[in-house]
Coordinates of C-alpha atoms and ligand atoms in Angstrom, one line a residue:
M614 CA -5.5 5.0 -18.2
P615 CA -8.4 5.5 -20.4
R616 CA -10.5 2.0 -20.0
K617 CA -13.3 2.3 -22.8
T618 CA -13.6 4.5 -25.6
K619 CA -16.1 5.0 -28.1
A620 CA -15.3 8.4 -29.0
K621 CA -13.9 9.2 -32.2
N622 CA -10.2 10.9 -31.9
T623 CA -9.9 14.0 -33.8
T624 CA -7.3 16.1 -34.3
T625 CA -8.6 19.1 -33.2
V626 CA -8.4 18.7 -29.4
K627 CA -9.7 21.6 -28.1
N628 CA -9.6 22.0 -23.9
T629 CA -12.9 23.9 -23.9
T630 CA -15.2 23.3 -21.1
T631 CA -17.5 25.6 -19.4
V632 CA -19.3 24.5 -16.4
K633 CA -22.8 24.5 -17.2
S634 CA -24.4 22.7 -13.9
T635 CA -23.5 20.9 -10.8
T636 CA -25.2 18.0 -9.4
A637 CA -24.0 15.4 -6.7
V638 CA -25.8 12.1 -7.7
N639 CA -26.8 9.1 -5.8
A640 CA -25.4 5.3 -6.8
T641 CA -28.2 4.7 -8.8
T642 CA -28.4 7.3 -11.4
G643 CA -26.2 9.2 -13.5
V644 CA -23.2 8.0 -15.8
F645 CA -22.0 5.3 -13.3
R646 CA -25.7 3.4 -13.2
N647 CA -24.5 0.6 -14.9
I648 CA -21.3 -0.3 -13.1
L649 CA -22.4 0.1 -9.8
K650 CA -24.1 -3.4 -10.1
P651 CA -21.2 -5.8 -8.9
K652 CA -21.2 -9.5 -9.9
T653 CA -20.9 -11.7 -7.2
Y654 CA -18.5 -14.0 -7.5
G655 CA -17.9 -17.6 -6.1
F656 CA -14.6 -16.9 -4.1
I657 CA -13.0 -13.9 -2.4
C658 CA -9.2 -14.3 -2.6
A659 CA -7.4 -11.7 -0.8
I660 CA -3.5 -11.3 -1.3
D661 CA -1.2 -9.7 1.2
F662 CA 2.0 -8.5 -0.4
G663 CA 3.9 -7.3 2.1
T664 CA 7.6 -5.9 2.4
S665 CA 9.0 -9.3 4.4
G666 CA 6.1 -11.7 4.1
T667 CA 3.1 -12.6 1.7
G668 CA -0.1 -14.7 2.5
F669 CA -3.4 -15.1 0.8
C670 CA -6.6 -16.5 2.3
Y671 CA -9.8 -17.1 0.9
A672 CA -13.5 -17.7 1.1
V673 CA -16.2 -19.4 -0.4
S674 CA -19.2 -16.9 -1.0
N675 CA -22.6 -18.1 -0.9
N676 CA -24.7 -15.3 -3.1
G677 CA -21.9 -12.7 -1.7
T678 CA -21.8 -13.5 2.0
I679 CA -20.0 -16.3 4.0
D680 CA -21.5 -18.3 6.8
D681 CA -19.0 -17.9 9.5
K682 CA -15.6 -15.8 9.9
R683 CA -14.0 -19.3 10.2
D684 CA -15.1 -19.7 6.7
I685 CA -11.7 -17.5 5.9
I686 CA -9.3 -20.3 4.6
P687 CA -5.9 -19.1 5.3
N688 CA -3.2 -20.9 2.7
P689 CA -1.6 -23.7 4.9
D690 CA 1.1 -24.6 3.0
W691 CA 3.2 -21.2 3.4
H692 CA 5.9 -21.0 6.3
V693 CA 8.7 -18.4 6.7
L694 CA 11.8 -19.1 7.8
P695 CA 12.4 -20.7 11.2
G696 CA 12.6 -18.2 14.2
N697 CA 10.3 -16.0 13.0
Q698 CA 6.2 -16.3 14.4
E699 CA 4.5 -15.6 10.8
R700 CA 2.3 -17.9 10.0
G701 CA 0.7 -18.5 6.4
K702 CA 2.9 -16.1 4.9
T703 CA 5.8 -16.8 3.0
N704 CA 8.9 -14.5 2.5
T705 CA 8.6 -11.7 -0.3
S706 CA 11.3 -13.0 -2.5
I707 CA 11.9 -13.9 -6.0
I708 CA 14.2 -15.4 -8.4
L709 CA 13.9 -14.0 -12.0
D710 CA 15.0 -15.8 -15.3
K711 CA 17.4 -13.1 -16.6
T712 CA 17.0 -13.5 -20.1
T713 CA 13.1 -13.9 -19.9
N714 CA 12.2 -12.4 -16.4
A715 CA 9.8 -15.3 -15.7
C716 CA 9.3 -16.5 -12.2
I717 CA 11.5 -19.4 -11.3
K718 CA 11.2 -19.5 -7.7
F719 CA 8.9 -17.6 -5.4
G720 CA 8.5 -17.2 -1.6
T721 CA 11.3 -18.9 1.6
E722 CA 11.7 -21.5 -1.2
A723 CA 13.2 -18.5 -3.5
K724 CA 14.9 -17.3 -0.2
Y725 CA 16.8 -20.9 0.5
A726 CA 17.4 -21.1 -3.2
A727 CA 19.8 -18.3 -3.0
R728 CA 21.1 -19.0 0.3
D729 CA 22.4 -22.6 -1.1
Y730 CA 23.4 -20.9 -4.7
A731 CA 21.2 -24.0 -6.1
F732 CA 19.7 -20.9 -8.6
N733 CA 21.9 -20.5 -11.8
E734 CA 23.9 -17.6 -10.7
S735 CA 22.9 -15.7 -13.7
D736 CA 19.4 -15.6 -12.5
R737 CA 18.6 -12.7 -10.2
F738 CA 17.0 -12.6 -6.3
F739 CA 15.3 -10.0 -4.9
E740 CA 13.7 -9.1 -1.8
L741 CA 12.4 -6.4 0.3
F742 CA 11.0 -4.6 -3.2
K743 CA 8.3 -3.4 -1.7
M744 CA 10.2 -0.6 0.4
Q745 CA 11.6 0.5 -2.9
L746 CA 8.0 1.7 -3.9
Y747 CA 8.1 4.1 -0.7
E748 CA 11.3 5.0 -1.2
H749 CA 10.9 6.2 -4.5
I750 CA 11.4 9.6 -6.0
P751 CA 7.9 11.1 -7.4
G752 CA 8.1 11.6 -11.2
T753 CA 10.8 8.7 -11.6
P754 CA 10.5 5.3 -13.2
F755 CA 10.0 2.5 -10.6
I756 CA 13.0 0.2 -10.7
V757 CA 13.7 -2.2 -8.3
K758 CA 17.1 -4.0 -7.3
D759 CA 18.2 -7.2 -7.3
A760 CA 20.8 -8.6 -4.8
T761 CA 23.7 -7.1 -6.7
S762 CA 21.9 -3.9 -6.9
D763 CA 21.0 -4.3 -10.7
G764 CA 17.7 -2.3 -11.7
I765 CA 14.4 -3.6 -13.5
D766 CA 11.2 -2.2 -13.9
A767 CA 9.3 -2.9 -10.5
M768 CA 6.2 -3.7 -12.8
I769 CA 8.0 -6.6 -14.1
V770 CA 9.1 -8.4 -10.2
F771 CA 5.3 -7.4 -8.9
R772 CA 3.4 -8.9 -11.8
E773 CA 5.6 -11.9 -11.5
S774 CA 5.4 -12.2 -8.0
L775 CA 1.4 -12.1 -8.4
R776 CA 1.1 -14.3 -11.0
F777 CA 2.9 -17.0 -9.1
I778 CA 0.6 -16.4 -5.9
K779 CA -2.0 -16.8 -8.6
K780 CA -0.8 -20.2 -9.4
V781 CA -0.1 -21.1 -6.0
F782 CA -4.4 -20.4 -5.3
F783 CA -5.2 -22.7 -8.1
E784 CA -3.3 -25.2 -6.9
H785 CA -4.2 -25.6 -3.7
L786 CA -8.0 -25.9 -4.6
R787 CA -7.0 -28.4 -7.3
R788 CA -5.5 -30.5 -4.4
K789 CA -8.8 -30.0 -2.7
N790 CA -10.6 -31.2 -5.3
V791 CA -12.6 -27.7 -5.4
S792 CA -13.5 -26.6 -9.2
C793 CA -12.9 -22.9 -9.7
S794 CA -12.9 -20.8 -12.7
E795 CA -10.6 -17.9 -13.1
M796 CA -13.6 -15.8 -13.9
D797 CA -15.2 -16.8 -10.3
V798 CA -12.5 -15.3 -7.9
F799 CA -12.5 -11.8 -6.7
W800 CA -9.5 -10.7 -5.3
V801 CA -8.5 -8.3 -3.1
L802 CA -4.7 -7.2 -3.0
T803 CA -3.6 -5.4 0.2
I804 CA -1.7 -1.9 -0.2
P805 CA -0.4 0.4 2.4
A806 CA -2.4 3.0 3.3
I807 CA 0.8 5.6 3.0
W808 CA 1.8 4.8 -0.3
D809 CA 1.4 7.5 -2.8
D810 CA -1.3 7.3 -5.8
A811 CA 1.7 6.3 -8.1
A812 CA 2.2 3.4 -5.9
K813 CA -1.0 2.3 -5.8
L814 CA -1.6 2.4 -9.4
L815 CA 1.6 0.4 -10.2
M816 CA 0.2 -2.2 -8.0
R817 CA -3.0 -2.8 -9.4
K818 CA -1.8 -2.6 -12.9
A819 CA 0.8 -5.0 -12.0
A820 CA -2.2 -7.3 -10.5
V821 CA -3.8 -6.3 -14.4
A822 CA -0.7 -7.8 -16.2
A823 CA -0.9 -11.0 -13.9
E824 CA -4.4 -11.7 -15.3
L825 CA -6.1 -11.3 -11.6
E826 CA -8.3 -9.2 -13.0
K827 CA -9.8 -10.6 -16.2
E828 CA -12.5 -8.4 -16.4
D829 CA -13.8 -5.0 -14.8
G830 CA -14.4 -5.0 -11.0
Q831 CA -12.5 -8.6 -10.4
L832 CA -10.3 -6.7 -8.3
V833 CA -10.2 -4.1 -5.5
L834 CA -7.0 -2.2 -3.6
A835 CA -7.7 -2.7 0.1
L836 CA -5.9 -0.4 2.5
E837 CA -3.7 -2.9 5.0
P838 CA -4.9 -1.2 8.4
E839 CA -8.1 -0.9 6.9
A840 CA -8.7 -4.6 6.4
A841 CA -6.9 -5.2 9.7
S842 CA -9.9 -2.9 11.7
L843 CA -12.6 -4.9 9.7
W844 CA -10.8 -8.2 11.3
C845 CA -11.4 -6.8 14.5
L846 CA -15.0 -6.4 14.2
A847 CA -15.4 -9.2 12.1
S848 CA -13.7 -11.6 14.5
G849 CA -15.3 -10.9 17.4
G850 CA -12.4 -11.2 19.4
I851 CA -12.3 -7.5 20.6
S852 CA -15.5 -6.2 21.9
L853 CA -16.1 -3.2 20.4
K854 CA -19.3 -1.2 20.4
K855 CA -21.4 1.5 17.9
K856 CA -19.7 4.7 18.3
D857 CA -16.8 3.1 19.7
I858 CA -13.2 5.0 18.3
Y859 CA -10.3 2.8 18.0
M860 CA -6.9 3.0 16.2
V861 CA -5.5 0.6 14.6
V862 CA -1.6 0.2 14.1
D863 CA -0.2 -2.1 11.8
C864 CA 3.2 -3.1 12.2
G865 CA 4.9 -4.8 9.6
G866 CA 8.3 -5.3 7.8
G867 CA 8.4 -2.3 6.2
T868 CA 6.0 0.4 7.2
V869 CA 3.6 1.0 10.3
D870 CA 0.4 2.1 9.0
I871 CA -2.1 3.7 11.5
T872 CA -5.9 4.6 10.6
I873 CA -8.8 5.4 13.3
H874 CA -12.2 4.2 13.2
E875 CA -15.5 5.0 14.4
V876 CA -17.7 1.7 14.8
E877 CA -21.0 2.3 12.9
R878 CA -22.2 -1.1 13.4
A879 CA -20.9 -3.9 15.7
D880 CA -22.5 -6.7 13.8
E881 CA -20.0 -9.7 13.1
R882 CA -21.2 -10.8 10.2
C883 CA -21.7 -7.4 8.5
P884 CA -19.5 -4.9 10.3
R885 CA -19.2 -1.4 9.4
V886 CA -16.8 1.4 10.3
K887 CA -16.1 5.3 9.2
E888 CA -12.9 7.0 8.8
V889 CA -12.2 9.5 11.6
A890 CA -8.7 10.3 10.6
P891 CA -6.9 10.1 7.6
A892 CA -4.2 6.7 7.5
S893 CA -0.6 8.0 8.5
G894 CA 2.3 6.5 9.3
G895 CA 5.8 5.9 7.8
A896 CA 8.9 3.3 7.3
W897 CA 9.4 2.2 10.9
G898 CA 8.6 -1.3 10.2
S899 CA 10.8 -4.0 11.5
T900 CA 13.1 -4.2 8.9
S901 CA 14.5 -0.9 10.3
I902 CA 15.6 -2.7 13.1
D903 CA 17.7 -4.6 10.8
R904 CA 19.3 -2.0 9.0
C905 CA 20.5 -0.6 12.4
V906 CA 22.2 -4.0 13.3
F907 CA 23.7 -3.8 10.0
K908 CA 25.5 -0.5 10.6
L909 CA 26.4 -1.8 13.6
F910 CA 28.6 -4.6 12.0
E911 CA 29.9 -1.6 9.8
D912 CA 30.9 0.3 12.8
I913 CA 32.9 -2.4 14.4
F914 CA 34.6 -4.1 11.6
G915 CA 35.2 -1.2 9.3
R916 CA 33.5 -0.3 5.5
N917 CA 35.9 -2.5 3.9
R918 CA 35.2 -5.5 5.7
Y919 CA 31.6 -4.8 5.8
N920 CA 31.6 -4.5 1.5
Q921 CA 33.4 -7.3 1.5
M922 CA 30.7 -9.1 3.1
M923 CA 27.7 -7.5 1.4
K924 CA 29.6 -9.0 -2.3
D925 CA 29.5 -12.5 -0.5
S926 CA 25.5 -13.3 -1.5
L927 CA 26.0 -16.4 0.5
G928 CA 27.4 -14.6 3.8
H929 CA 24.9 -11.8 3.7
I930 CA 22.0 -14.0 3.4
Q931 CA 23.2 -16.3 6.2
L932 CA 23.9 -13.2 8.2
Q933 CA 20.2 -11.5 7.5
D934 CA 19.1 -15.2 8.6
D935 CA 20.7 -15.1 12.0
V936 CA 20.1 -11.0 12.7
E937 CA 16.0 -12.1 12.1
R938 CA 16.5 -15.0 14.5
A939 CA 18.2 -12.7 17.4
K940 CA 15.7 -9.8 16.6
C941 CA 12.2 -12.1 16.6
S942 CA 13.7 -13.9 20.1
F943 CA 14.8 -10.8 21.7
N944 CA 12.5 -9.9 24.9
G945 CA 14.7 -6.4 26.0
E946 CA 16.8 -9.1 28.7
I947 CA 18.9 -11.7 27.1
N948 CA 22.3 -10.9 25.5
P949 CA 21.9 -12.0 21.7
V950 CA 24.7 -13.7 20.2
I951 CA 24.6 -13.5 16.2
Q952 CA 27.4 -15.8 14.2
L953 CA 29.2 -13.8 12.0
P954 CA 30.5 -14.8 8.3
D955 CA 33.9 -15.0 7.3
S956 CA 33.6 -12.6 4.7
L957 CA 33.1 -9.9 7.7
L958 CA 35.8 -11.7 9.4
N959 CA 38.8 -11.8 7.4
S960 CA 40.9 -8.6 6.9
T961 CA 41.1 -7.1 3.5
K962 CA 44.5 -5.5 2.2
N963 CA 43.3 -2.1 3.9
D964 CA 42.6 -3.5 7.1
S965 CA 45.4 -3.3 9.8
D966 CA 43.4 -4.4 12.9
T967 CA 42.1 -8.0 13.8
P968 CA 38.4 -8.4 14.1
N969 CA 39.2 -9.1 17.7
Q970 CA 41.2 -5.7 17.8
A971 CA 37.9 -4.0 15.8
V972 CA 35.6 -4.9 18.7
S973 CA 37.8 -3.8 21.5
N974 CA 38.0 -0.8 19.6
Y975 CA 34.8 -0.2 19.3
N976 CA 34.3 -1.2 23.3
R977 CA 36.7 1.4 23.9
I978 CA 35.2 4.2 22.1
N979 CA 31.7 3.4 22.8
Q980 CA 32.1 2.1 26.6
A981 CA 30.6 -1.1 24.9
R982 CA 30.7 -4.8 25.8
L983 CA 30.8 -6.5 22.9
Q984 CA 32.3 -9.8 22.7
L985 CA 33.6 -12.1 20.0
K986 CA 34.3 -15.6 20.1
G987 CA 35.5 -17.4 17.1
S988 CA 32.8 -16.4 14.7
N989 CA 30.3 -15.4 17.2
L990 CA 29.5 -11.8 18.5
L991 CA 27.6 -11.6 21.8
I992 CA 25.8 -8.1 21.5
P993 CA 24.6 -6.7 25.2
A994 CA 21.2 -6.9 25.6
A995 CA 21.2 -3.0 26.5
I996 CA 23.0 -1.8 23.0
F997 CA 20.3 -3.8 21.3
S998 CA 17.3 -2.5 23.2
E999 CA 18.4 0.7 22.1
I1000 CA 18.7 -0.3 18.4
F1001 CA 15.0 -1.4 18.9
S1002 CA 14.2 1.6 20.6
S1003 CA 15.1 3.9 17.8
A1004 CA 12.6 2.2 15.4
I1005 CA 9.7 2.0 18.1
R1006 CA 10.5 5.6 19.3
S1007 CA 8.9 6.8 15.6
I1008 CA 5.9 4.8 15.9
L1009 CA 5.3 5.9 19.6
N1010 CA 5.9 9.4 19.0
H1011 CA 3.5 9.3 16.2
V1012 CA 0.9 7.3 17.9
N1013 CA 1.0 9.8 20.7
D1014 CA 0.5 12.8 18.4
L1015 CA -2.9 11.3 17.2
L1016 CA -4.1 10.6 20.7
V1017 CA -3.5 13.7 21.5
K1018 CA -5.3 15.3 19.0
Y1019 CA -8.1 12.4 18.7
V1020 CA -9.1 12.7 22.3
N1021 CA -12.0 9.9 21.6
V1022 CA -10.1 7.1 20.9
K1023 CA -10.7 4.3 23.2
Y1024 CA -8.6 1.2 22.3
V1025 CA -5.3 1.0 20.2
V1026 CA -5.0 -2.0 18.4
M1027 CA -2.1 -3.5 17.2
V1028 CA -1.6 -5.6 13.9
G1029 CA 0.8 -7.0 11.8
N1030 CA 3.9 -9.6 12.5
F1031 CA 6.3 -6.8 14.2
T1032 CA 3.7 -6.9 16.9
N1033 CA 5.0 -9.8 18.1
C1034 CA 8.1 -7.8 19.3
I1035 CA 8.0 -7.9 22.9
P1036 CA 10.0 -4.4 23.6
L1037 CA 7.6 -3.0 21.4
Q1038 CA 4.6 -4.0 23.2
K1039 CA 5.9 -3.1 26.2
Q1040 CA 6.5 0.4 25.2
M1041 CA 3.4 0.8 23.8
E1042 CA 1.6 -0.2 26.9
T1043 CA 3.4 2.3 28.9
L1044 CA 2.6 5.2 26.7
L1045 CA -1.2 3.9 26.5
D1046 CA -1.3 3.8 30.2
T1047 CA -0.3 7.3 30.6
F1048 CA -4.1 7.8 28.3
K1049 CA -6.1 5.4 30.1
I1050 CA -6.0 3.5 26.8
K1051 CA -6.3 -0.2 26.4
L1052 CA -4.1 -1.7 24.0
I1053 CA -5.8 -4.4 22.2
I1054 CA -3.5 -7.4 20.5
P1055 CA -5.7 -10.3 18.6
D1056 CA -4.8 -13.7 18.3
Q1057 CA -2.0 -14.1 15.2
P1058 CA -1.9 -10.3 14.5
G1059 CA 0.0 -10.9 11.4
D1060 CA -3.3 -12.6 9.8
A1061 CA -5.4 -9.8 10.4
I1062 CA -4.8 -8.0 7.2
M1063 CA -5.7 -10.7 4.4
K1064 CA -8.4 -12.0 6.7
G1065 CA -9.8 -8.5 6.9
A1066 CA -9.1 -7.8 3.0
V1067 CA -11.4 -11.1 2.9
I1068 CA -14.4 -9.4 4.5
Y1069 CA -13.5 -6.0 2.9
G1070 CA -13.7 -8.0 -0.3
L1071 CA -17.2 -9.2 0.5
D1072 CA -18.3 -5.7 0.8
S1073 CA -16.5 -3.0 0.1
S1074 CA -19.0 -0.4 1.8
S1075 CA -18.0 -1.9 4.7
V1076 CA -16.1 1.4 5.2
T1077 CA -18.7 3.4 5.0
S1078 CA -16.8 6.9 4.7
R1079 CA -13.4 8.2 4.4
R1080 CA -11.8 11.3 4.6
A1081 CA -10.7 13.1 1.5
R1082 CA -6.7 12.5 1.3
K1083 CA -6.5 15.5 -1.7
T1084 CA -8.8 17.9 -3.3
Y1085 CA -10.3 16.6 -6.7
G1086 CA -11.5 17.8 -9.9
V1087 CA -11.3 18.9 -13.2
S1088 CA -9.7 22.1 -15.0
V1089 CA -12.9 23.9 -17.1
F1090 CA -13.2 27.0 -18.6
E1091 CA -15.9 29.4 -16.1
S1092 CA -18.0 32.1 -17.2
F1093 CA -15.7 35.4 -16.7
N1094 CA -16.2 37.2 -13.3
D1095 CA -14.4 40.5 -13.4
M1096 CA -14.7 40.4 -9.6
K1097 CA -13.0 37.0 -9.2
H1098 CA -10.9 36.5 -12.6
P1099 CA -7.5 37.8 -13.1
I1100 CA -7.9 39.5 -16.7
E1101 CA -4.9 37.7 -18.1
R1102 CA -7.0 34.7 -18.2
L1103 CA -9.6 36.1 -20.0
V1104 CA -10.5 34.1 -23.5
I1105 CA -13.2 35.1 -25.8
R1106 CA -14.9 32.4 -28.1
D1107 CA -17.9 33.4 -30.1
G1108 CA -18.3 36.6 -29.0
K1109 CA -18.8 34.8 -24.9
R1110 CA -16.0 35.6 -22.1
S1111 CA -14.2 32.5 -20.3
C1112 CA -11.8 32.2 -17.4
A1113 CA -9.3 29.6 -18.3
G1114 CA -7.9 27.0 -16.4
V1115 CA -10.3 27.5 -13.2
F1116 CA -9.8 23.8 -10.6
D1117 CA -13.4 23.2 -10.5
P1118 CA -13.4 20.6 -7.0
F1119 CA -15.8 17.5 -7.1
V1120 CA -14.4 16.9 -3.9
K1121 CA -12.2 18.9 -1.5
K1122 CA -9.4 17.6 1.0
N1123 CA -10.8 16.4 4.6
Q1124 CA -14.3 15.9 3.1
I1125 CA -16.3 13.1 4.4
I1126 CA -16.5 11.3 1.5
P1127 CA -19.4 8.3 1.8
S1128 CA -18.6 4.8 0.0
G1129 CA -19.6 5.1 -3.4
H1130 CA -19.9 8.7 -3.8
I1131 CA -20.6 10.3 -7.0
V1132 CA -20.4 13.9 -8.3
E1133 CA -21.7 14.4 -11.7
R1134 CA -21.2 17.9 -13.4
I1135 CA -22.3 19.0 -16.9
Y1136 CA -20.1 21.0 -19.5
Q1137 CA -20.8 23.0 -22.6
K1138 CA -18.7 23.0 -25.5
G1139 CA -17.0 26.4 -25.4
D1140 CA -17.3 27.5 -29.3
N1141 CA -19.8 26.0 -32.0
Q1142 CA -17.1 24.6 -34.2
Q1143 CA -15.3 22.4 -31.2
T1144 CA -16.0 18.9 -31.7
E1145 CA -14.2 17.1 -28.9
M1146 CA -13.7 17.9 -24.8
V1147 CA -10.7 17.2 -23.1
I1148 CA -11.1 16.6 -19.0
R1149 CA -7.7 16.7 -17.5
I1150 CA -8.4 15.2 -13.5
L1151 CA -6.7 16.9 -11.5
V1152 CA -5.3 16.4 -7.7
S1153 CA -4.1 18.9 -5.1
D1154 CA -2.8 18.4 -1.6
E1155 CA -3.4 21.7 -0.3
D1156 CA -5.8 22.3 2.5
E1157 CA -7.5 25.2 1.0
F1158 CA -7.8 24.1 -3.0
P1159 CA -6.4 26.3 -5.3
Q1160 CA -8.5 28.3 -7.4
F1161 CA -6.4 27.5 -10.8
S1162 CA -4.9 24.7 -12.3
D1163 CA -1.7 26.2 -13.4
H1164 CA -1.0 26.5 -9.2
Y1165 CA 2.3 24.6 -8.1
S1166 CA 0.2 22.0 -6.2
V1167 CA -1.6 21.0 -8.8
K1168 CA -0.7 17.4 -10.6
V1169 CA -2.7 16.6 -13.6
I1170 CA -3.7 12.5 -12.5
G1171 CA -5.4 11.5 -15.6
I1172 CA -6.7 12.4 -19.2
H1173 CA -9.9 11.5 -21.4
S1174 CA -11.2 13.3 -24.4
I1175 CA -14.9 13.1 -25.5
N1176 CA -16.2 13.3 -29.0
I1177 CA -19.0 15.8 -29.3
P1178 CA -21.5 15.6 -31.6
M1179 CA -22.3 18.3 -33.6
K1180 CA -26.1 17.6 -33.6
G1181 CA -26.5 18.3 -30.2
T1182 CA -26.8 20.8 -27.6
G1183 CA -22.7 20.2 -27.1
R1184 CA -23.2 19.1 -23.7
I1185 CA -21.7 16.4 -21.9
T1186 CA -21.5 14.7 -18.2
T1187 CA -18.4 14.4 -16.6
G1188 CA -18.8 12.3 -13.1
M1189 CA -16.4 11.1 -10.5
L1190 CA -17.2 8.1 -8.1
F1191 CA -15.4 8.3 -4.7
G1192 CA -15.4 6.2 -1.5
N1193 CA -13.2 3.5 -2.3
T1194 CA -9.5 3.2 -2.9
E1195 CA -10.0 4.1 -6.6
L1196 CA -11.3 7.0 -8.4
R1197 CA -13.0 6.3 -11.5
C1198 CA -13.9 9.1 -13.8
K1199 CA -16.1 9.1 -16.8
S1200 CA -17.5 11.3 -19.5
V1201 CA -20.7 10.7 -21.1
N1202 CA -21.8 12.6 -24.5
E1203 CA -25.4 13.1 -25.6
L1204 CA -25.2 10.0 -27.9
G1205 CA -24.3 7.9 -24.9
E1206 CA -20.8 7.2 -25.9
E1207 CA -18.4 6.9 -22.9
V1208 CA -14.9 7.4 -21.8
E1209 CA -13.6 6.5 -18.8
T1210 CA -10.2 6.8 -16.8
T1211 CA -9.4 4.8 -13.5
L1212 CA -7.0 6.2 -10.8
V1213 CA -6.4 5.2 -7.4
L1214 CA -6.9 7.2 -4.4
T1215 CA -5.0 8.5 -1.7
Ligands
ATP2516 N1 9.3 -10.9 17.6 C1 9.5 -10.4 16.7 N2 10.3 -8.9 16.9 C2 10.6 -7.7 16.0 N3 9.9 -8.2 14.7 C3 9.5 -9.1 14.5 C4 9.1 -10.0 15.1 N4 8.5 -11.1 14.8 C5 8.0 -10.4 13.6 N5 9.0 -9.4 13.4 C6 8.9 -8.6 12.2 O1 7.7 -8.7 11.4 C7 8.4 -8.4 10.3 C8 6.6 -9.2 9.1 O2 5.7 -8.2 9.6 P1 4.3 -8.3 8.4 O3 4.1 -10.0 8.0 O4 3.0 -8.0 9.1 O5 5.0 -7.3 7.8 P2 4.7 -7.2 6.0 O6 3.3 -7.6 5.9 O7 5.8 -8.0 5.2 O8 5.2 -5.6 5.7 P3 4.5 -4.3 5.3 O9 3.0 -4.3 5.5 O10 4.9 -3.3 6.1 O11 4.3 -4.6 4.0 C9 9.2 -9.1 9.6 O12 9.9 -8.0 9.0 C10 9.8 -9.8 10.8 O13 11.4 -9.7 11.0
MG2517 MG1 1.7 -6.2 6.1

């Protein structure tokens, strides 16, 4: 999305850029010199927008620093449903007005309201919608579904949720009699590291639409496991030393996000880490256990009764709560008992068996020992353990593969509320024993992400370098080289021979990119009549970057055009700023006119 343009729009847009020279510049010179002076805000507020739970915490900054890590204040008013160990988080559930799409209720309150039918049935209830961004098919619009499977533009649901959180934050400050203007808050929004660019960008746009970012630079996206990693250092709860390499496994409701960091500075007040391996993970969060338990109900009672229960919102939500309670209190040994709603037990016209017969049939076929007494289903611990294991197995396999590859990892730190799961802790410990690696679980592992996000918000150069996930560059015309370029790409203009559509990489995949890294190139117009240059920002996921911009792996992720004044040499400078979670691309002409595009880095 181009941010600012003073360049005149002409109809004679030509994609005719020619590389003139290449320069990597430092942060104080070049096209980004103005935007690199960040404003200091009085408050830093970090939002952990989770699949299952959402929380925020904040700090009052004293000229860009906070006095002590204890000065990071979690929102004390939020809590999740009973049976759950999450603190400072509320359910990521929202009710929207069907006609205006405005938020009616958010959080645990929305969940209760949905359960108690206290809301107007024509309103729409959404939950677990963050996962729908991860599961979305690239190139299709982002749609999320409400409880009745009706779709809506995902942007609306995220915007309304964030707007609500912002309101709660300011109400919280007002109650404490703390005065704070909207322009004095720097917002940090956490996102899973394993999301694609499009999903991250949607989150940013939603934050802008919710007016978190009212001026340029008022919002930063933080990668969830990175934020947690910074908290591990800043909290001092884990004694990490310079050069220690550690893995952070953020076990959430939807995803498990993993990152490997090396300590550059083990200073609690000013921690510094660098990325050793790009973030990775998968959809192996705790809600995958819920899905398996629900699949078990379908297997036992049949599709007809199961569908009947899914249409009964009250019964469905009550069953979800009961599964949540059974899951969170499961220690691997005690047989959980789950109360089933009538809609799952009442026979439909297509069922010839009673619920008790259905359970007996399931037991006979699967050699299981489930018991149904009234509406209570006892699931043997062995069956429940097996359900847990299928989710846990994916996590362990991935951690195992990473430890085989990155042999210098000294500690594995588990964060996120799924970390509270005893079977997960035990199985992780057993795996790490084989590598002689220590498992560390900080106090309140679910808070680590939002608290670390405040640390990141105070100083985004806390993560000093990352590995480029992809190759980023622009499409250019290059002087034609008979040895290198195929003849069908030859273009002759003003007597000059050029090769069209060359991929000019600014950073290459897996390259180490320091925080705030800038690459600048000077491009020359291709023919004398040219009044505008079009910059197409490209990305490729190939290990070896492709030579040309029409390679199948190359995607255009941004585009901007810049005016070329007729008086002058016909040169423009294009710069890319990397290193944080975002990529900024800016072009400047000889009159100082500039155009900028901001994209989200993966
Ligand atoms: N003891 C437990 N056993 C199993 N699961 C648990 C336990 N305690 C909490 N959970 C699960 O952890 C999840 C919440 O964790 P967390 O708050 O870290 O996730 P999130 O931030 O909402 O999700 P994500 O980070 O994937 O977007 C919920 O699905 C909850 O059921
Ligand atoms: Mg999370």
